[in-house]
């Protein structure tokens, strides 16, 4: 098993400070950048093991600061 730098789980990740399980859940889903979160809904993210309401709230706040948001339910 390779050891990752805990502060940078993926080379191009720009996620805020959220739990390592949440970071791992996002990276396993192929999500490394905040902009990618605009393509998925909160409900979809909550289905990922390790990603809970607190991480969703933090990510949502950071997205809003950048004028972005999670995808809306279609």
CSV table of N, CA and C in Angstrom, one decimal, residues 29 41 45 47 57:
chain,number,residue,atom,x,y,z
A,29,UNK,N,-14.2,8.3,-6.2
A,29,UNK,CA,-15.3,8.6,-7.2
A,29,UNK,C,-14.8,9.4,-8.4
A,41,UNK,N,-24.9,15.9,-7.5
A,41,UNK,CA,-25.9,16.5,-6.5
A,41,UNK,C,-25.4,16.1,-5.1
A,45,UNK,N,-23.5,12.6,-3.6
A,45,UNK,CA,-22.3,12.6,-2.8
A,45,UNK,C,-22.6,12.0,-1.4
A,47,UNK,N,-24.2,9.5,-0.8
A,47,UNK,CA,-24.2,8.0,-1.0
A,47,UNK,C,-22.8,7.4,-0.9
A,57,UNK,N,-21.6,20.2,3.9
A,57,UNK,CA,-21.8,21.6,4.3
A,57,UNK,C,-20.5,22.4,4.1
